GROMACS .gro file of C-alpha atoms in nm:
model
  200
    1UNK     CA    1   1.481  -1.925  -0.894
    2UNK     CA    2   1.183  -1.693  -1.013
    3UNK     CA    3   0.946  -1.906  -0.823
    4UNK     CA    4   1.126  -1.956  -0.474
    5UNK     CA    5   0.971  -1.691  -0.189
    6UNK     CA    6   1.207  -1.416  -0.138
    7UNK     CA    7   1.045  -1.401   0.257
    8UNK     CA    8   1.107  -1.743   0.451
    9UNK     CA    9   1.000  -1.818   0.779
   10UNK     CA   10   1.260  -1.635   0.955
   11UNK     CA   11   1.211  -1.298   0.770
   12UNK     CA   12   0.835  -1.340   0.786
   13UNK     CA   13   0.853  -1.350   1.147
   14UNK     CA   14   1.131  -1.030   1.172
   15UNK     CA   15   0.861  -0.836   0.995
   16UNK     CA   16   0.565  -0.950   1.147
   17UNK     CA   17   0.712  -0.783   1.446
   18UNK     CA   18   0.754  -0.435   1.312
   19UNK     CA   19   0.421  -0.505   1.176
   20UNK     CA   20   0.266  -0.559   1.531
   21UNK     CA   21   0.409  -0.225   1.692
   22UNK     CA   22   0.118  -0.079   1.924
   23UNK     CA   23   0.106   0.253   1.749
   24UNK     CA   24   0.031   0.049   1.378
   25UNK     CA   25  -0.339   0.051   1.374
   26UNK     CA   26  -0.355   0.024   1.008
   27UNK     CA   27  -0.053  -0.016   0.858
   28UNK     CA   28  -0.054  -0.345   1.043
   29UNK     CA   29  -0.003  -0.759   0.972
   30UNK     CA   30  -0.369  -0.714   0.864
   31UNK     CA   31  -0.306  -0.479   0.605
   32UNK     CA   32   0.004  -0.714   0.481
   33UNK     CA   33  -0.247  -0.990   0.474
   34UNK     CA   34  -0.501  -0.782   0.273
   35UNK     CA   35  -0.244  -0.760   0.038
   36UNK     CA   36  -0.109  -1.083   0.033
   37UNK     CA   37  -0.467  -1.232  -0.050
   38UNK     CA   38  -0.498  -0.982  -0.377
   39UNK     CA   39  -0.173  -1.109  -0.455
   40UNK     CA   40  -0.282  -1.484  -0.488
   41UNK     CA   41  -0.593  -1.348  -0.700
   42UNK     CA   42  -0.456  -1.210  -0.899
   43UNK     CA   43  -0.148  -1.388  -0.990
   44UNK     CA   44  -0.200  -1.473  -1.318
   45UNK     CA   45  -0.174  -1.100  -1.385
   46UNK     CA   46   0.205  -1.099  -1.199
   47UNK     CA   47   0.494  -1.120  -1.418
   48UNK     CA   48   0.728  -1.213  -1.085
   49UNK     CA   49   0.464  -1.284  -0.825
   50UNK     CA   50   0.776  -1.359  -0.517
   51UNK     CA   51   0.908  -0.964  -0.625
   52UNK     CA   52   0.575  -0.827  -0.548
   53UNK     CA   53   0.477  -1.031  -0.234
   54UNK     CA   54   0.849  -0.950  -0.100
   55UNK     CA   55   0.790  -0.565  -0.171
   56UNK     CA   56   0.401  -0.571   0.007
   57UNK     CA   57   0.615  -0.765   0.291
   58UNK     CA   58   0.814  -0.477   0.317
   59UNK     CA   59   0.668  -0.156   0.173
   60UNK     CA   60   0.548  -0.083   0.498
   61UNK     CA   61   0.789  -0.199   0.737
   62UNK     CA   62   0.928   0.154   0.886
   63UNK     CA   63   0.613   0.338   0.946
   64UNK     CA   64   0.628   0.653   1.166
   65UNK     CA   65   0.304   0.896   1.106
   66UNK     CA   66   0.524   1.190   1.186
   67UNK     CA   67   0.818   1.093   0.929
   68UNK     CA   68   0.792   1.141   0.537
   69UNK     CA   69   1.061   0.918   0.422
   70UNK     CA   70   0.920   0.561   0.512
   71UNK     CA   71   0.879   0.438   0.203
   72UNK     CA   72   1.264   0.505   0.134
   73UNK     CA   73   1.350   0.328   0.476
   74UNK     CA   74   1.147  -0.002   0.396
   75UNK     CA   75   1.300   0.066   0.051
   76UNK     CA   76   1.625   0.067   0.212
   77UNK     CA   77   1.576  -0.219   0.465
   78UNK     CA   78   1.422  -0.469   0.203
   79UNK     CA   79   1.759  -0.406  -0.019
   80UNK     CA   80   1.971  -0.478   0.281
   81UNK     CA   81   1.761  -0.834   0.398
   82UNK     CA   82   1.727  -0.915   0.049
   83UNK     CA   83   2.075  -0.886  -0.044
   84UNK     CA   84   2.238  -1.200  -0.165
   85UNK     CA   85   1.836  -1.394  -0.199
   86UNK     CA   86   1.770  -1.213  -0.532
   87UNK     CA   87   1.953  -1.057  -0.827
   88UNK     CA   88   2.054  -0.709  -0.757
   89UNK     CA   89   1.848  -0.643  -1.068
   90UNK     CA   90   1.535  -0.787  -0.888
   91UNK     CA   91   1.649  -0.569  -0.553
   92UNK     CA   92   1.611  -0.273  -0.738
   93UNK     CA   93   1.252  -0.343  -0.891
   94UNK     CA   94   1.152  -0.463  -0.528
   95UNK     CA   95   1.302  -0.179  -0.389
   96UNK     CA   96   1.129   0.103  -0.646
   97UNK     CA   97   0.796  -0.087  -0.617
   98UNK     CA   98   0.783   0.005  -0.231
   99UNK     CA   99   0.908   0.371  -0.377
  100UNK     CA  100   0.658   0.416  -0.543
  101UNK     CA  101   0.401   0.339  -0.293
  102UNK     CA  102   0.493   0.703  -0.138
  103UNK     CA  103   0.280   0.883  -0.401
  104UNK     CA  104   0.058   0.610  -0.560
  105UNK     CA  105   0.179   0.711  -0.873
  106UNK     CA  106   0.323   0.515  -1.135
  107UNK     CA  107   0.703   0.570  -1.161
  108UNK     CA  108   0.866   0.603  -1.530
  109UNK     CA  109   0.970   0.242  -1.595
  110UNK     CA  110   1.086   0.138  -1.905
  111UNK     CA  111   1.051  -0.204  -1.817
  112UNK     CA  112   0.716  -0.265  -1.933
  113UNK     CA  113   0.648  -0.568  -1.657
  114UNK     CA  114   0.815  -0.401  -1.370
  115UNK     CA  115   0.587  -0.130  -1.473
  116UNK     CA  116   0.247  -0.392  -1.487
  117UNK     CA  117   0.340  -0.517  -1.138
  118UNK     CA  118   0.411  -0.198  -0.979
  119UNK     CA  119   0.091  -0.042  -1.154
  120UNK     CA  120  -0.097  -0.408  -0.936
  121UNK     CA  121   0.094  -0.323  -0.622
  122UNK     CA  122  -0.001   0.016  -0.582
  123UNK     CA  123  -0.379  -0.111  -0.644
  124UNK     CA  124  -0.366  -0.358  -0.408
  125UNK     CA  125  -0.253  -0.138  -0.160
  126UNK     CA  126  -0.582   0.140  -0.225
  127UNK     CA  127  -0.807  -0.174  -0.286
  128UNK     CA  128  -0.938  -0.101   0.116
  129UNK     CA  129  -1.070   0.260  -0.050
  130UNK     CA  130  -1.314   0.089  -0.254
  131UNK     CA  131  -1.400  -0.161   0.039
  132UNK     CA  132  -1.754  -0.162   0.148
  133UNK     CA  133  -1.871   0.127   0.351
  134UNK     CA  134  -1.837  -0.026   0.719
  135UNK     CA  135  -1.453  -0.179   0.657
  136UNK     CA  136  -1.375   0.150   0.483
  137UNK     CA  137  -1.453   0.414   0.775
  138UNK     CA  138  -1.346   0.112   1.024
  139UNK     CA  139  -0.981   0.206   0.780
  140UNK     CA  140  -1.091   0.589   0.796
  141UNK     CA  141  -1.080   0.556   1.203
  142UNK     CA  142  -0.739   0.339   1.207
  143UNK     CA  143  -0.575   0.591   1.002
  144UNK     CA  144  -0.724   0.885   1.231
  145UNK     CA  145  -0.539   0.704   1.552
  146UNK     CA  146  -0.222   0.652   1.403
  147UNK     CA  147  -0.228   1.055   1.342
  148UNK     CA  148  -0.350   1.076   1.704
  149UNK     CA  149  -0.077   1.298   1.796
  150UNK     CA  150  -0.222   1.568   1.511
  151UNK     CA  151  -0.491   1.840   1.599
  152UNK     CA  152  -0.828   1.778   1.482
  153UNK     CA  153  -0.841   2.083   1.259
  154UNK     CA  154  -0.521   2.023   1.120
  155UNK     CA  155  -0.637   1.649   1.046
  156UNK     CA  156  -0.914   1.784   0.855
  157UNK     CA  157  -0.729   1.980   0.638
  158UNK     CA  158  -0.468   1.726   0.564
  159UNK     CA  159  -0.657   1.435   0.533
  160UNK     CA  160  -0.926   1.636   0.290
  161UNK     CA  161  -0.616   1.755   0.107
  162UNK     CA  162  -0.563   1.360   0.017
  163UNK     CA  163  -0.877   1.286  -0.024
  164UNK     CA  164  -0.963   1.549  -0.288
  165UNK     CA  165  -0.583   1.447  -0.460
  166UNK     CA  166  -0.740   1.099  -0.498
  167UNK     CA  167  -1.055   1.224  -0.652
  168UNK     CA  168  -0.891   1.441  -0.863
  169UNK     CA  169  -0.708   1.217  -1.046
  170UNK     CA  170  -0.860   1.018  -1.379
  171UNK     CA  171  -0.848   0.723  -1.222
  172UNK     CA  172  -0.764   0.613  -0.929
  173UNK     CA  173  -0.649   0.267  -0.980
  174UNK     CA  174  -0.379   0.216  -1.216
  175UNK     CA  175  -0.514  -0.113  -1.372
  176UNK     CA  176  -0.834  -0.201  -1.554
  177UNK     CA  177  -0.890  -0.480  -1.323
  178UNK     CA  178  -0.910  -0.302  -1.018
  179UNK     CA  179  -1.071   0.016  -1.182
  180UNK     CA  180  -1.404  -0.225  -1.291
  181UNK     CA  181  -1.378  -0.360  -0.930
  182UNK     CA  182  -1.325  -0.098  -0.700
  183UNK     CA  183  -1.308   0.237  -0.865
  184UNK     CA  184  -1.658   0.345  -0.844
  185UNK     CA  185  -1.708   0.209  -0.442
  186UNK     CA  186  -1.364   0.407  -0.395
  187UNK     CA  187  -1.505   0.721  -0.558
  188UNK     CA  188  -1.824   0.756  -0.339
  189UNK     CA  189  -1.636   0.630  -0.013
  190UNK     CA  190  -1.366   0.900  -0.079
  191UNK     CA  191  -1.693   1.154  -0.116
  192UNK     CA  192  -1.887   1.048   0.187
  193UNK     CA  193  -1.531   1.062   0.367
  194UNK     CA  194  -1.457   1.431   0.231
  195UNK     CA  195  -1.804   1.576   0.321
  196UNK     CA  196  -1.760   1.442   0.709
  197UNK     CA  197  -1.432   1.591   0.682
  198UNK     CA  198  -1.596   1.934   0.543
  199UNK     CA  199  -1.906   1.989   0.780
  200UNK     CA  200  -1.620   1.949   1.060
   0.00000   0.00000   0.00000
């Protein structure tokens, strides 16, 4: 059962769809794919691979740059497709991997793999901050139209605000693998980003 997809063709398709909205010019069936890919690197490193590939299906289904409770809709809409394909058990770690995508931080799991494949989701999904320079601003720009509808001073301050929240932290990835990969390329991408941002 552990090894059967949680997304057939059918549900693949559903979410494609939300994925392909006009106004997604990030959080788009690119982004998914992105994902995906890490996912089938890294694998090995997966305790329940289908959980994880269900919940980057998902984690970004209801995206609306002016809401701030996403994360808890996809949350809520991958419990209620998912119902009756997986344990309820296996709902709920789905469900608080997407969760915990809203902060990036790592939620207090006692379950010491749910915890190792959330910490890998949440990595996956920053990996594009320690892309090269060109695909990172190219993300920089698609995140900067999907807040078209906010004022450039106000995006400024906001998105420097994230930035510097990223940079504060000890680490920005939560696992060693990404951290030797990415972590250093995401630190002086964040940097470049925040000084643009700055000199206004």
């Amino acid at each position: 059962m552990e090894n059967e997809p949680l997304i057939d063709d059918a549900l693949k398709t559903e979410l494609s769809a939300l994925y392909q909205a006009g106004d997604r010019h990030y959080h788009s069936l690119a982004h998914i794919e992105a994902m995906l890919a890490l996912a089938g690197e890294y694998r090995r490193l997966l305790h329940d691979p289908e959980a994880v590939k269900a919940a980057i299906w998902f984690h970004d289904a209801i995206y609306d740059s002016r809401a701030k409770d996403n994360e808890a809709k996809s949350a809520d809409l991958a419990k209620k497709k998912l119902a009756g394909r997986a344990s309820p058990d296996r709902i709920a770690r789905i469900a608080a991997m997407i969760n915990a995508t809203a902060t990036h931080q790592l939620p207090p799991l006692s379950d010491e793999k749910a915890a190792n494949d959330t910490a890998l989701l949440l990595d996956m999904d920053l990996a594009i901050l320690g892309a090269e320079p060109d695909a990172f601003d190219a993300y920089e720009k698609a995140v900067r139209r999907e807040y078209g509808w906010v004022e450039e001073p106000m995006w400024r301050a906001g998105r420097a605000a994230v930035l510097k929240s990223f940079l504060a932290r000890p680490h920005i990835f939560h696992t060693a693998e990404f951290r030797q990969r990415f972590e250093a390329k995401a630190r002086q991408n964040l940097e470049r980003s925040l000084a643009t941002l700055q000199a206004g």
